[in-house]
PDB file of C-alpha atoms in Angstrom:
ATOM      1  CA  UNK A   1     -11.045 -16.907  -5.872  1.00 57.00           C
ATOM      2  CA  UNK A   2     -14.234 -15.533  -7.104  1.00 74.00           C
ATOM      3  CA  UNK A   3     -14.477 -11.694  -8.656  1.00 77.00           C
ATOM      4  CA  UNK A   4     -15.809 -10.331  -5.551  1.00 80.00           C
ATOM      5  CA  UNK A   5     -12.484 -11.418  -3.451  1.00 85.00           C
ATOM      6  CA  UNK A   6      -9.874 -10.985  -6.787  1.00 84.00           C
ATOM      7  CA  UNK A   7     -11.292  -7.340  -6.490  1.00 86.00           C
ATOM      8  CA  UNK A   8     -11.144  -6.789  -2.311  1.00 89.00           C
ATOM      9  CA  UNK A   9      -7.742  -7.823  -2.857  1.00 88.00           C
ATOM     10  CA  UNK A  10      -6.762  -5.681  -5.032  1.00 88.00           C
ATOM     11  CA  UNK A  11      -8.832  -2.943  -3.316  1.00 91.00           C
ATOM     12  CA  UNK A  12      -6.712  -3.884  -0.134  1.00 91.00           C
ATOM     13  CA  UNK A  13      -3.556  -3.626  -1.769  1.00 88.00           C
ATOM     14  CA  UNK A  14      -4.057   0.061  -3.532  1.00 90.00           C
ATOM     15  CA  UNK A  15      -5.133   1.032  -0.139  1.00 90.00           C
ATOM     16  CA  UNK A  16      -1.715   0.413   1.537  1.00 88.00           C
ATOM     17  CA  UNK A  17       0.315   0.708  -1.093  1.00 86.00           C
ATOM     18  CA  UNK A  18      -1.359   4.372  -0.728  1.00 87.00           C
ATOM     19  CA  UNK A  19      -1.021   4.176   3.072  1.00 88.00           C
ATOM     20  CA  UNK A  20      -4.275   4.569   3.698  1.00 92.00           C
ATOM     21  CA  UNK A  21      -6.679   3.363   6.878  1.00 94.00           C
ATOM     22  CA  UNK A  22     -10.373   1.495   6.325  1.00 95.00           C
ATOM     23  CA  UNK A  23     -11.988   4.432   7.571  1.00 96.00           C
ATOM     24  CA  UNK A  24     -10.303   7.046   5.406  1.00 97.00           C
ATOM     25  CA  UNK A  25     -11.270   5.167   2.201  1.00 96.00           C
ATOM     26  CA  UNK A  26     -14.905   4.072   4.023  1.00 96.00           C
ATOM     27  CA  UNK A  27     -15.380   7.640   4.174  1.00 96.00           C
ATOM     28  CA  UNK A  28     -14.553   8.825   0.663  1.00 96.00           C
ATOM     29  CA  UNK A  29     -16.831   5.909  -0.514  1.00 96.00           C
ATOM     30  CA  UNK A  30     -19.654   6.969   1.933  1.00 94.00           C
ATOM     31  CA  UNK A  31     -19.481   3.597   3.916  1.00 95.00           C
ATOM     32  CA  UNK A  32     -19.263   2.495   7.550  1.00 95.00           C
ATOM     33  CA  UNK A  33     -15.744   1.121   7.995  1.00 94.00           C
ATOM     34  CA  UNK A  34     -16.909  -2.241   8.689  1.00 95.00           C
ATOM     35  CA  UNK A  35     -18.763  -2.196   4.802  1.00 95.00           C
ATOM     36  CA  UNK A  36     -15.557  -1.717   3.248  1.00 95.00           C
ATOM     37  CA  UNK A  37     -13.992  -3.729   5.240  1.00 95.00           C
ATOM     38  CA  UNK A  38     -16.761  -6.494   3.452  1.00 95.00           C
ATOM     39  CA  UNK A  39     -16.401  -5.356   0.491  1.00 94.00           C
ATOM     40  CA  UNK A  40     -11.634  -5.616   0.713  1.00 93.00           C
ATOM     41  CA  UNK A  41     -12.850  -9.359   1.889  1.00 93.00           C
ATOM     42  CA  UNK A  42     -14.865  -9.607  -0.993  1.00 90.00           C
ATOM     43  CA  UNK A  43     -17.802 -10.299   0.649  1.00 92.00           C
ATOM     44  CA  UNK A  44     -19.684  -7.172  -0.238  1.00 88.00           C
ATOM     45  CA  UNK A  45     -20.870  -6.348  -3.803  1.00 82.00           C
ATOM     46  CA  UNK A  46     -19.444  -2.807  -4.955  1.00 85.00           C
ATOM     47  CA  UNK A  47     -21.823  -0.666  -7.052  1.00 85.00           C
ATOM     48  CA  UNK A  48     -20.216   0.700 -10.336  1.00 86.00           C
ATOM     49  CA  UNK A  49     -20.822   4.118  -8.414  1.00 89.00           C
ATOM     50  CA  UNK A  50     -17.983   3.285  -5.277  1.00 91.00           C
ATOM     51  CA  UNK A  51     -16.152   1.935  -7.711  1.00 90.00           C
ATOM     52  CA  UNK A  52     -15.817   5.118  -9.652  1.00 91.00           C
ATOM     53  CA  UNK A  53     -15.491   6.835  -6.184  1.00 94.00           C
ATOM     54  CA  UNK A  54     -12.170   4.052  -6.364  1.00 94.00           C
ATOM     55  CA  UNK A  55     -10.813   4.818  -9.287  1.00 91.00           C
ATOM     56  CA  UNK A  56     -11.005   8.479  -8.530  1.00 92.00           C
ATOM     57  CA  UNK A  57      -9.058   8.085  -5.434  1.00 94.00           C
ATOM     58  CA  UNK A  58      -6.395   5.913  -6.805  1.00 90.00           C
ATOM     59  CA  UNK A  59      -6.479   8.079  -9.956  1.00 88.00           C
ATOM     60  CA  UNK A  60      -6.991   5.181 -12.154  1.00 86.00           C
ATOM     61  CA  UNK A  61      -9.108   4.464 -14.939  1.00 84.00           C
ATOM     62  CA  UNK A  62     -12.290   2.119 -13.709  1.00 84.00           C
ATOM     63  CA  UNK A  63     -10.733  -0.603 -16.796  1.00 80.00           C
ATOM     64  CA  UNK A  64      -7.456  -0.704 -14.751  1.00 79.00           C
ATOM     65  CA  UNK A  65      -9.283  -1.154 -11.048  1.00 81.00           C
ATOM     66  CA  UNK A  66     -11.673  -3.648 -12.961  1.00 80.00           C
ATOM     67  CA  UNK A  67      -8.620  -5.717 -14.319  1.00 78.00           C
ATOM     68  CA  UNK A  68      -7.493  -8.629 -12.308  1.00 65.00           C
ATOM     69  CA  UNK A  69      -4.806 -11.307 -12.119  1.00 57.00           C
ATOM     70  CA  UNK A  70      -3.578 -13.782  -8.856  1.00 45.00           C
ATOM     71  CA  UNK A  71       0.433 -13.157 -10.133  1.00 47.00           C
ATOM     72  CA  UNK A  72       2.338 -11.568  -8.284  1.00 42.00           C
ATOM     73  CA  UNK A  73       4.589  -9.225  -9.836  1.00 40.00           C
ATOM     74  CA  UNK A  74       6.305  -7.158  -7.422  1.00 42.00           C
ATOM     75  CA  UNK A  75       7.558  -8.053  -4.097  1.00 44.00           C
ATOM     76  CA  UNK A  76       9.747  -5.910  -1.855  1.00 50.00           C
ATOM     77  CA  UNK A  77      11.006  -6.818   1.767  1.00 52.00           C
ATOM     78  CA  UNK A  78      12.270  -3.691   3.829  1.00 58.00           C
ATOM     79  CA  UNK A  79      14.551  -4.473   6.821  1.00 62.00           C
ATOM     80  CA  UNK A  80      14.848  -1.215   9.228  1.00 61.00           C
ATOM     81  CA  UNK A  81      18.215  -0.538  11.108  1.00 64.00           C
ATOM     82  CA  UNK A  82      16.064  -0.734  14.276  1.00 67.00           C
ATOM     83  CA  UNK A  83      15.335  -4.857  13.445  1.00 67.00           C
ATOM     84  CA  UNK A  84      11.642  -4.342  12.520  1.00 67.00           C
ATOM     85  CA  UNK A  85      10.847  -5.525   8.888  1.00 64.00           C
ATOM     86  CA  UNK A  86       8.149  -5.345   6.870  1.00 63.00           C
ATOM     87  CA  UNK A  87       7.128  -6.369   3.286  1.00 58.00           C
ATOM     88  CA  UNK A  88       5.138  -5.008   0.595  1.00 56.00           C
ATOM     89  CA  UNK A  89       3.616  -7.401  -2.494  1.00 56.00           C
ATOM     90  CA  UNK A  90       1.202  -6.676  -5.119  1.00 54.00           C
ATOM     91  CA  UNK A  91      -1.076  -9.130  -6.627  1.00 54.00           C
ATOM     92  CA  UNK A  92      -1.962  -8.038  -9.843  1.00 51.00           C
ATOM     93  CA  UNK A  93      -0.957  -8.907 -13.394  1.00 53.00           C
ATOM     94  CA  UNK A  94      -3.537  -6.973 -14.822  1.00 55.00           C
ATOM     95  CA  UNK A  95      -1.971  -3.904 -14.011  1.00 58.00           C
ATOM     96  CA  UNK A  96      -1.921  -0.803 -16.591  1.00 64.00           C
ATOM     97  CA  UNK A  97       1.459   0.522 -16.473  1.00 68.00           C
ATOM     98  CA  UNK A  98       0.536   3.710 -14.725  1.00 68.00           C
ATOM     99  CA  UNK A  99       0.223   1.655 -11.521  1.00 69.00           C
ATOM    100  CA  UNK A 100       3.089  -0.406 -12.500  1.00 71.00           C
ATOM    101  CA  UNK A 101       4.652   3.068 -12.722  1.00 75.00           C
ATOM    102  CA  UNK A 102       3.368   4.399  -9.198  1.00 77.00           C
ATOM    103  CA  UNK A 103       4.137   0.812  -7.535  1.00 76.00           C
ATOM    104  CA  UNK A 104       7.316   1.240  -8.332  1.00 76.00           C
ATOM    105  CA  UNK A 105       7.787   4.796  -7.377  1.00 79.00           C
ATOM    106  CA  UNK A 106       6.208   3.902  -3.677  1.00 78.00           C
ATOM    107  CA  UNK A 107       8.531   0.774  -3.328  1.00 79.00           C
ATOM    108  CA  UNK A 108      11.769   3.586  -4.472  1.00 81.00           C
ATOM    109  CA  UNK A 109      10.366   6.102  -2.172  1.00 83.00           C
ATOM    110  CA  UNK A 110      10.025   4.071   0.751  1.00 82.00           C
ATOM    111  CA  UNK A 111      14.049   2.268   0.025  1.00 84.00           C
ATOM    112  CA  UNK A 112      14.477   6.548   0.005  1.00 87.00           C
ATOM    113  CA  UNK A 113      12.870   6.792   3.294  1.00 88.00           C
ATOM    114  CA  UNK A 114      14.955   3.361   4.810  1.00 87.00           C
ATOM    115  CA  UNK A 115      18.301   4.578   4.040  1.00 88.00           C
ATOM    116  CA  UNK A 116      17.373   8.457   5.647  1.00 91.00           C
ATOM    117  CA  UNK A 117      15.904   7.174   8.768  1.00 91.00           C
ATOM    118  CA  UNK A 118      19.161   4.357   8.505  1.00 91.00           C
ATOM    119  CA  UNK A 119      21.671   6.930   7.985  1.00 93.00           C
ATOM    120  CA  UNK A 120      19.487   8.901  10.709  1.00 93.00           C
ATOM    121  CA  UNK A 121      20.091   6.723  13.257  1.00 92.00           C
ATOM    122  CA  UNK A 122      23.416   5.829  12.585  1.00 93.00           C
ATOM    123  CA  UNK A 123      24.334   9.791  13.303  1.00 94.00           C
ATOM    124  CA  UNK A 124      22.291   9.756  16.775  1.00 94.00           C
ATOM    125  CA  UNK A 125      24.381   6.246  17.905  1.00 93.00           C
ATOM    126  CA  UNK A 126      27.555   8.223  16.987  1.00 92.00           C
ATOM    127  CA  UNK A 127      26.636  11.631  18.723  1.00 92.00           C
ATOM    128  CA  UNK A 128      25.665   9.162  21.892  1.00 92.00           C
ATOM    129  CA  UNK A 129      29.204   7.554  21.469  1.00 91.00           C
ATOM    130  CA  UNK A 130      30.256  10.860  21.747  1.00 89.00           C
ATOM    131  CA  UNK A 131      28.019  12.030  25.038  1.00 88.00           C
ATOM    132  CA  UNK A 132      29.081   8.974  26.635  1.00 88.00           C
ATOM    133  CA  UNK A 133      32.964   9.434  26.269  1.00 87.00           C
ATOM    134  CA  UNK A 134      32.708  13.060  27.513  1.00 81.00           C
ATOM    135  CA  UNK A 135      31.063  11.971  31.010  1.00 71.00           C
TER     136      UNK A 135
END
């Protein structure tokens, strides 16, 4: 895999972990969404100015943004009580300690949200059962 493709994959993962859309990141970079999409696919060159903006957006050093590797270090799967499931996979062994901490915090936050939603669903189901008993 070439460097542009590796960097593009890392940009996609960072964007998804931060819950940003391609449109939002393209606005930050002052490029068309289609151009940013090509960057994530590794099909467009990324200027140093854009790398600086991306590093600022993700609150990381440029050197950390440019560290690349193919090894998966974090994989988390979530299944919600409504049957919907999703996975988070971070494919980069060259992560800085701050990035690892950030990813771990994001995963922990998602797990807490998932638990709250499951508890909320349980309460709503219980209320529905009570309502149907009173009819």
